[in-house]
Coordinates of C-alpha atoms in Angstrom, one line a residue:
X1 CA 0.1 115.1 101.0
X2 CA 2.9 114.7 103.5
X3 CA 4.8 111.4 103.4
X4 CA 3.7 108.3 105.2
X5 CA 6.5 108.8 107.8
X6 CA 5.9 112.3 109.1
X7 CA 4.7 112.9 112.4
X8 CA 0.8 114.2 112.3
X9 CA 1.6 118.0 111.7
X10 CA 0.2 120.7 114.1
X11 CA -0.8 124.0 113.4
X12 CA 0.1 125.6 116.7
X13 CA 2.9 123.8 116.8
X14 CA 5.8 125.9 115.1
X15 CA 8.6 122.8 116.0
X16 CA 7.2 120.4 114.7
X17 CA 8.3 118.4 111.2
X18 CA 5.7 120.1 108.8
X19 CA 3.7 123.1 108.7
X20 CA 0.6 123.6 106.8
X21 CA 0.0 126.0 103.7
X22 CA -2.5 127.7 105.8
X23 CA -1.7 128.8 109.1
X24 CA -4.8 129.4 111.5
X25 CA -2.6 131.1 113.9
X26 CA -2.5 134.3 111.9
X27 CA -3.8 137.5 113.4
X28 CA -7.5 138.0 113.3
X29 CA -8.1 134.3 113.2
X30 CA -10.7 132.9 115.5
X31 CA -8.3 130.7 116.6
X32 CA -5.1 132.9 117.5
X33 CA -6.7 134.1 121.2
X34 CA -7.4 130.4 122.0
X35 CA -3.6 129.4 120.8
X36 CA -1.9 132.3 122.3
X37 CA -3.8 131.3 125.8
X38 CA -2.6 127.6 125.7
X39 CA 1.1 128.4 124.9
X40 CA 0.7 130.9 127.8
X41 CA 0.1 128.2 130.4
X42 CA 2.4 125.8 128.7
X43 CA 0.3 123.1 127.9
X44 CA 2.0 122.8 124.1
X45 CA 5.8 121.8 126.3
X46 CA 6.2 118.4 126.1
X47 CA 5.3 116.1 129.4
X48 CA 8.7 113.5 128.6
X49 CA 8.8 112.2 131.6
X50 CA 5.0 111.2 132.2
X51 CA 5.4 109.1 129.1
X52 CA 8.6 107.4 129.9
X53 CA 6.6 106.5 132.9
X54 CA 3.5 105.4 131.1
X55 CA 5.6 103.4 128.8
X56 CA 7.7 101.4 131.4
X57 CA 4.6 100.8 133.7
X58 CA 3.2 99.2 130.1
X59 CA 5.8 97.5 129.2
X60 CA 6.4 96.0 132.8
X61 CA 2.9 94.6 133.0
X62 CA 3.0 93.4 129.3
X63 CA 6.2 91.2 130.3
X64 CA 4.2 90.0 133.8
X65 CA 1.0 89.0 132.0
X66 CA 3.5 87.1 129.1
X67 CA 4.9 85.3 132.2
X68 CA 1.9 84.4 133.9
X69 CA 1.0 82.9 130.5
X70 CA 3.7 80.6 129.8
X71 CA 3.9 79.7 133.5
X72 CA 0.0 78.4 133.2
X73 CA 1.3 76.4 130.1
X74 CA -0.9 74.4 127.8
X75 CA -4.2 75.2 129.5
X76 CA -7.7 76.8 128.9
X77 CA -7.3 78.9 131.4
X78 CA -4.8 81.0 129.4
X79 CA -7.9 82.6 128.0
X80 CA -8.6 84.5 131.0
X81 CA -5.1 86.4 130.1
X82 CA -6.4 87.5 126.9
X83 CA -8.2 90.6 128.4
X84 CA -5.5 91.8 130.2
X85 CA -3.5 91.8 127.4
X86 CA -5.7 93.4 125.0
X87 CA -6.0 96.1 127.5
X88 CA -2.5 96.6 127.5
X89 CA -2.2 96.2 123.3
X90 CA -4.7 98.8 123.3
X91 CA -2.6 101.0 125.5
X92 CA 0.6 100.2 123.4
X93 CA -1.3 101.8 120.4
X94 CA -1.6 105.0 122.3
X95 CA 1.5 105.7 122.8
X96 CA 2.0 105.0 119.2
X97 CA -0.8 107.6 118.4
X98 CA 0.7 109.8 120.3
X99 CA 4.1 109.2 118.7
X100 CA 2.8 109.8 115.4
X101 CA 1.2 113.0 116.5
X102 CA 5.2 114.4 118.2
X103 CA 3.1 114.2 121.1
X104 CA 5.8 112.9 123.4
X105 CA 9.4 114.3 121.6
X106 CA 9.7 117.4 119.4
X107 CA 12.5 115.2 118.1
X108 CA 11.4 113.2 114.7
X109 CA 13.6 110.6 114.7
X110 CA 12.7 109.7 118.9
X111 CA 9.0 109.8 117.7
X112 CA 9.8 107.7 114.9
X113 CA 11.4 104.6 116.8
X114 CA 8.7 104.7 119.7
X115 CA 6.1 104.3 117.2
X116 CA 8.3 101.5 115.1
X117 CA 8.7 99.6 118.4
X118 CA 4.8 100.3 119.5
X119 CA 3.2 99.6 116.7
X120 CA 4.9 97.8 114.1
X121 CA 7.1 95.6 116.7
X122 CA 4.7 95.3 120.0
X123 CA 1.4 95.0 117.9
X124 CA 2.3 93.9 114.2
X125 CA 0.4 97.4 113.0
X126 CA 1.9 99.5 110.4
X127 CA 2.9 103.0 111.9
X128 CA 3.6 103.9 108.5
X129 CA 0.0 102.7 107.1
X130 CA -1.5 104.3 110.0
X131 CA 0.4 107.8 109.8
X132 CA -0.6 108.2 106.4
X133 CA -4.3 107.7 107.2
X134 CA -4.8 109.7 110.0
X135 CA -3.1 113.1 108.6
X136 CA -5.5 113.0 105.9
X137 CA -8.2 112.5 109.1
X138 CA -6.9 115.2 111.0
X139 CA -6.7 117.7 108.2
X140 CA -10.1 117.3 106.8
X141 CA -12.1 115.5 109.5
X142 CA -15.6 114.0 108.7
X143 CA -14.6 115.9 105.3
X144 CA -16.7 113.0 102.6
X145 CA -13.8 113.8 100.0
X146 CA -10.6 114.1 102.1
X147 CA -10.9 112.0 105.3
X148 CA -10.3 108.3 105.1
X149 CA -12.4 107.7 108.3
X150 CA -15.5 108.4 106.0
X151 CA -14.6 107.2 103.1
X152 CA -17.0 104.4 101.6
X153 CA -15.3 100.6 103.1
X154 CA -17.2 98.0 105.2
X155 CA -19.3 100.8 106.8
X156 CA -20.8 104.2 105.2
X157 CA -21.5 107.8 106.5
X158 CA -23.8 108.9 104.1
X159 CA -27.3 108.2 102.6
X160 CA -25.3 109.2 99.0
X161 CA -22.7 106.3 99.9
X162 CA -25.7 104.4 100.8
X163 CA -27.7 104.7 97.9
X164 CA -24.2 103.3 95.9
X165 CA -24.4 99.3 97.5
X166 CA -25.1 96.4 96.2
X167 CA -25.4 92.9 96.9
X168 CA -24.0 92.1 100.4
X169 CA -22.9 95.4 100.7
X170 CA -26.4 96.6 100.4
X171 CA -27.7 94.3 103.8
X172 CA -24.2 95.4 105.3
X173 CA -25.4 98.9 105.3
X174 CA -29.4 98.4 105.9
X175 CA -28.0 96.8 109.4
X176 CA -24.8 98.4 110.2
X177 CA -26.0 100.0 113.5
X178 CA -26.1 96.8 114.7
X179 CA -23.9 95.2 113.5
X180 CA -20.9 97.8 114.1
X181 CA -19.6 96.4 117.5
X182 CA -19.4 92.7 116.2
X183 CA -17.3 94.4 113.6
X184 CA -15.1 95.8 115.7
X185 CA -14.0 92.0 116.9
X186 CA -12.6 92.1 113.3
X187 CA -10.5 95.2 113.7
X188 CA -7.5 93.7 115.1
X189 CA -7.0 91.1 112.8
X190 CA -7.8 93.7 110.2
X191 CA -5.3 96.5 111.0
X192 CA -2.5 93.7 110.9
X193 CA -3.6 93.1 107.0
X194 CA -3.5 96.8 106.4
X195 CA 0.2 97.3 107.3
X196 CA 1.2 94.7 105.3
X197 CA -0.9 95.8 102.2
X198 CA 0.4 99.0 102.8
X199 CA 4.2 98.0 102.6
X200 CA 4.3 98.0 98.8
X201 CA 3.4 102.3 98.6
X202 CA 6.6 102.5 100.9
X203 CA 10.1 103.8 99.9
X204 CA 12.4 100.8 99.8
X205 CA 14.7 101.1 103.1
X206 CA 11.2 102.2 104.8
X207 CA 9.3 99.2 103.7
X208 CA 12.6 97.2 104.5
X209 CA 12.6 97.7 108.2
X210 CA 8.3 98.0 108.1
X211 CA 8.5 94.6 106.6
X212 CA 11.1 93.4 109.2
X213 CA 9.3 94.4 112.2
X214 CA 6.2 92.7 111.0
X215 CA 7.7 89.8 110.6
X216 CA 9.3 89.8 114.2
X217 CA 6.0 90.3 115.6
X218 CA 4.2 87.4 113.5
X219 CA 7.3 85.4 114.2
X220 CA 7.4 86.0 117.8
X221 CA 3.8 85.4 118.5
X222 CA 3.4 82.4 117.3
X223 CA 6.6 81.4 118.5
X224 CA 5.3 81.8 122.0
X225 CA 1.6 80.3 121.4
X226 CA 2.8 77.6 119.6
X227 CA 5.9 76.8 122.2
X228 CA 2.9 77.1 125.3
X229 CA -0.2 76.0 123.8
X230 CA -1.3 73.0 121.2
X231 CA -2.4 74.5 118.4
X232 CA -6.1 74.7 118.7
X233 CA -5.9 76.4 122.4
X234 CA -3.2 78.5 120.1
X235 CA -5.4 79.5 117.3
X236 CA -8.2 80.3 119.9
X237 CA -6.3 82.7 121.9
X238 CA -5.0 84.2 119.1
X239 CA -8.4 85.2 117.9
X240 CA -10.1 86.0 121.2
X241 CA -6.8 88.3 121.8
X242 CA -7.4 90.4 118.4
X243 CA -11.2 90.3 118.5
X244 CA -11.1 92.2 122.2
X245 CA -8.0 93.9 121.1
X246 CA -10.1 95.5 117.9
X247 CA -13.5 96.1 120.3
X248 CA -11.9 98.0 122.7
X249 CA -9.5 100.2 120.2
X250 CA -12.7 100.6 118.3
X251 CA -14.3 101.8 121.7
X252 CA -12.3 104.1 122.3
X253 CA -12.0 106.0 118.6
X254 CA -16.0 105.4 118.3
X255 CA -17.4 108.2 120.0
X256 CA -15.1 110.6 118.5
X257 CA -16.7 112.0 114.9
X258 CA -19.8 109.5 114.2
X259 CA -23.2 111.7 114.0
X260 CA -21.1 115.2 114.0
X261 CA -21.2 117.5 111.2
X262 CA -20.2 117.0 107.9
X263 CA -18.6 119.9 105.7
X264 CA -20.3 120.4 102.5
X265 CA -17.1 119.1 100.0
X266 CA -18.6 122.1 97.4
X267 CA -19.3 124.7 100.3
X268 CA -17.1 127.7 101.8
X269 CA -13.7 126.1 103.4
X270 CA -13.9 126.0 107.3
X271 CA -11.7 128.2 109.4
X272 CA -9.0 125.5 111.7
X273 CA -11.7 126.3 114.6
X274 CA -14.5 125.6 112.6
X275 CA -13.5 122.5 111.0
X276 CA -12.4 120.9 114.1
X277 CA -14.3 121.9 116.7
X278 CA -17.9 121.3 114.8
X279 CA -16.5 117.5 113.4
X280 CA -15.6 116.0 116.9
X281 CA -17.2 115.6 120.0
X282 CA -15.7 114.7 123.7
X283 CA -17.0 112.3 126.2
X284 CA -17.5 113.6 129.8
X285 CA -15.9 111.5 132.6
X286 CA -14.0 110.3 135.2
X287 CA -9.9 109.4 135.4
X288 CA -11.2 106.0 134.6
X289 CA -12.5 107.1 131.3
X290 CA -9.7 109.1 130.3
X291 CA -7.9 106.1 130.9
X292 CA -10.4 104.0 129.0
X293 CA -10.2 106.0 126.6
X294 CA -6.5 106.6 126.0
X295 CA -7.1 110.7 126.6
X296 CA -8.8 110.9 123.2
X297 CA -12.6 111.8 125.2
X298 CA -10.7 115.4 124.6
X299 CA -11.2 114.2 121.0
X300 CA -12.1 118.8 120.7
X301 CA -8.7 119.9 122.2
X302 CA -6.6 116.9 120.6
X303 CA -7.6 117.8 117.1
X304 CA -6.7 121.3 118.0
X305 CA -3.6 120.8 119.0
X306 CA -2.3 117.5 118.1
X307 CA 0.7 117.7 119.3
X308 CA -0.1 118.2 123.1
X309 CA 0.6 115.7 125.4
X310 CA -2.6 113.5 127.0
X311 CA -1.9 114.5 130.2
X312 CA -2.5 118.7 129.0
X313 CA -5.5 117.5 126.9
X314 CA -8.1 118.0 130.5
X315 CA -6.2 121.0 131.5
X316 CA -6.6 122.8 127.9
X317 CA -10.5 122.1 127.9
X318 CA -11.7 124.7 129.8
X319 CA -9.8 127.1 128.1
X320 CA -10.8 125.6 124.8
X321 CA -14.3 125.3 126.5
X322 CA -14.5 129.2 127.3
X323 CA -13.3 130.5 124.2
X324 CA -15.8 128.8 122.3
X325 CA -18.9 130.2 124.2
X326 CA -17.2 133.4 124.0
X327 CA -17.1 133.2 120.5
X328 CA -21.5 131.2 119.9
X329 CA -19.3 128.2 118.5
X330 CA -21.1 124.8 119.8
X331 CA -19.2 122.4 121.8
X332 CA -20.3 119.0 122.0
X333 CA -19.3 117.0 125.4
X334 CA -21.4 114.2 126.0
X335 CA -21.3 110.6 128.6
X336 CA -19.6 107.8 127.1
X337 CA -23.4 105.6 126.4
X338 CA -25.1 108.5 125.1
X339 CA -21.6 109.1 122.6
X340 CA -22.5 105.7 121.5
X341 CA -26.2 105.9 120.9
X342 CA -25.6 109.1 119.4
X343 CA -22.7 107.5 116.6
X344 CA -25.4 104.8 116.1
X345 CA -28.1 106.7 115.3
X346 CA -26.5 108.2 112.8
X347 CA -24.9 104.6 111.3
X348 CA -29.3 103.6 111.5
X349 CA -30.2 107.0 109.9
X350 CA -28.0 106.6 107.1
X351 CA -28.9 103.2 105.9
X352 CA -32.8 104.1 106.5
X353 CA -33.5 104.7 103.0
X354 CA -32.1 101.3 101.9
X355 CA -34.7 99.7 104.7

């Protein structure tokens, strides 16, 4: 497995900091027309200068919504800030996704210190912790053996891993349909325990400046709750803050692999195509929901080609789009609601036999 601190390798990506032992690119490969047609148009070049916009426009409206909220000063109407800035947490973690994936600099060390400063610094969030996790995903997605996202944890993908519970774990799964969006308020707080569980698996000057940065976010938060707020109005924000912070990051990776196939863990290996393409599903839109949904509604063409930037991800999808009706391969594009029902459905079918 790659270390923690590589970028999120691409296939079609021959720059980047890791290559796979199997190439899909090769001649013959269902995927090599499709690849040879994106680098054509130049969709795999780096968009720099969009993200140095994205990120300055972020940061600027981070640092007003902090002002307006020390300016309000020890008052319940601070809460109203809390959606704002969730919004913008949750726009801070994707530029660190896209970090982590070389998305915006070919340049390893460049990607490194934007996701250090995005996740670990702006959002107390363990790049390292989440790097780690989602190159497993992306190699083997919806894969019941070799993707994390599936694996059995609070939730469970499969009536096997559902037959398996016990105890609470047992009523967890029987109703985890509905109770997956009031878990989601959880995420925030959770992803904060994770990177620091996850500092003890890192190399020693790693885990030094991880454990440093995680610190300076802890420290600085409640520096500036505790400094504008009494404590209880503190407390509160802080949780209101992470529990909309974790919905809407949750929202937005939701839709992407719930209720798609499964590979069989003891069937024939999937082709790169294959074994993307049939695991994810997009979400049909407007700008507002590409927005919403941090570019990853292209959820088909980003785990094609990880490394391209979010603004390419729409202009790849009708080649993507083409290519696979050319070839019978199904494509699944669906609203944002019905990407939900459908992720649910699958969360209800699975614990059906425990019911």
């Amino acid at each position: 497995m790659p270390q923690a601190t590589a970028t999120v390798a691409d296939p079609a990506d021959e720059s980047g900091p890791e290559r796979p032992a199997e190439t899909p690119a090769a001649a013959g490969s269902d995927f090599a027309p499709l690849l040879r047609a994106v680098r054509g148009q130049g969709l795999l070049e780096r968009r720099t200068d969009r993200y140095v916009l994205g990120i300055v426009a972020n940061l600027l409206a981070l640092t007003a919504v902090i002002t307006g909220f020390v300016l309000l000063g020890d008052t319940w109407w601070s809460l109203l800030l809390t959606l704002p800035m969730a919004v913008l947490w949750t726009r801070t973690a994707f530029v660190a996704h896209d970090a982590g994936h070389a998305q915006i600099s070919a340049d390893r060390r460049t990607s490194k210190l934007i996701g250090l400063v995005h996740a670990n610094l702006l959002l107390g969030m363990n790049e390292a912790w989440w790097n780690d996790k989602h190159i497993r995903h992306h190699a083997n997605p919806n894969h019941i053996d070799k993707d994390p996202d599936v694996g059995v944890g609070a939730l469970v993908w499969t009536q096997k891993q559902a037959a398996q519970r016990e105890g609470f774990s047992r009523w967890l799964t029987r109703n985890q349909a509905r109770l997956f969006f009031p878990m989601l308020l959880l995420e925030g707080v959770a992803l904060k325990i994770y990177g620091f569980q996850f500092l003890r698996r890192q190399p020693l000057r790693e885990r030094a400046v991880s454990a440093l940065l995680l610190t300076a976010h802890v420290a600085l938060c409640a520096t500036l709750l505790l400094s504008t707020l009494s404590p209880g109005k503190a407390i509160v924000f802080a949780l209101v803050l992470h529990a909309l912070f974790g919905l809407h990051l949750g929202m937005a990776f939701a839709p992407n692999h719930k209720g798609m196939e499964m590979p069989d863990p003891d069937g024939e290996r999937w082709g790169h195509l294959q074994r993307q393409v049939l695991t994810s599903r997009n979400v049909r839109g407007t700008v507002l929901t590409d927005w919403f949904l941090g570019g990853l509604n292209y959820q088909i063409e980003h785990h094609l080609f990880p490394s391209m930037p979010r603004p390419s991800l729409r202009l790849a999808q009708p080649l993507v789009k083409a290519h696979c009706s050319t070839i019978g391969m199904p494509y699944a594009e669906t609203g944002l609601i019905e990407s939900y029902r459908q992720a649910l459905s699958h969360m209800h079918e699975v614990g059906e036999p425990l019911r």
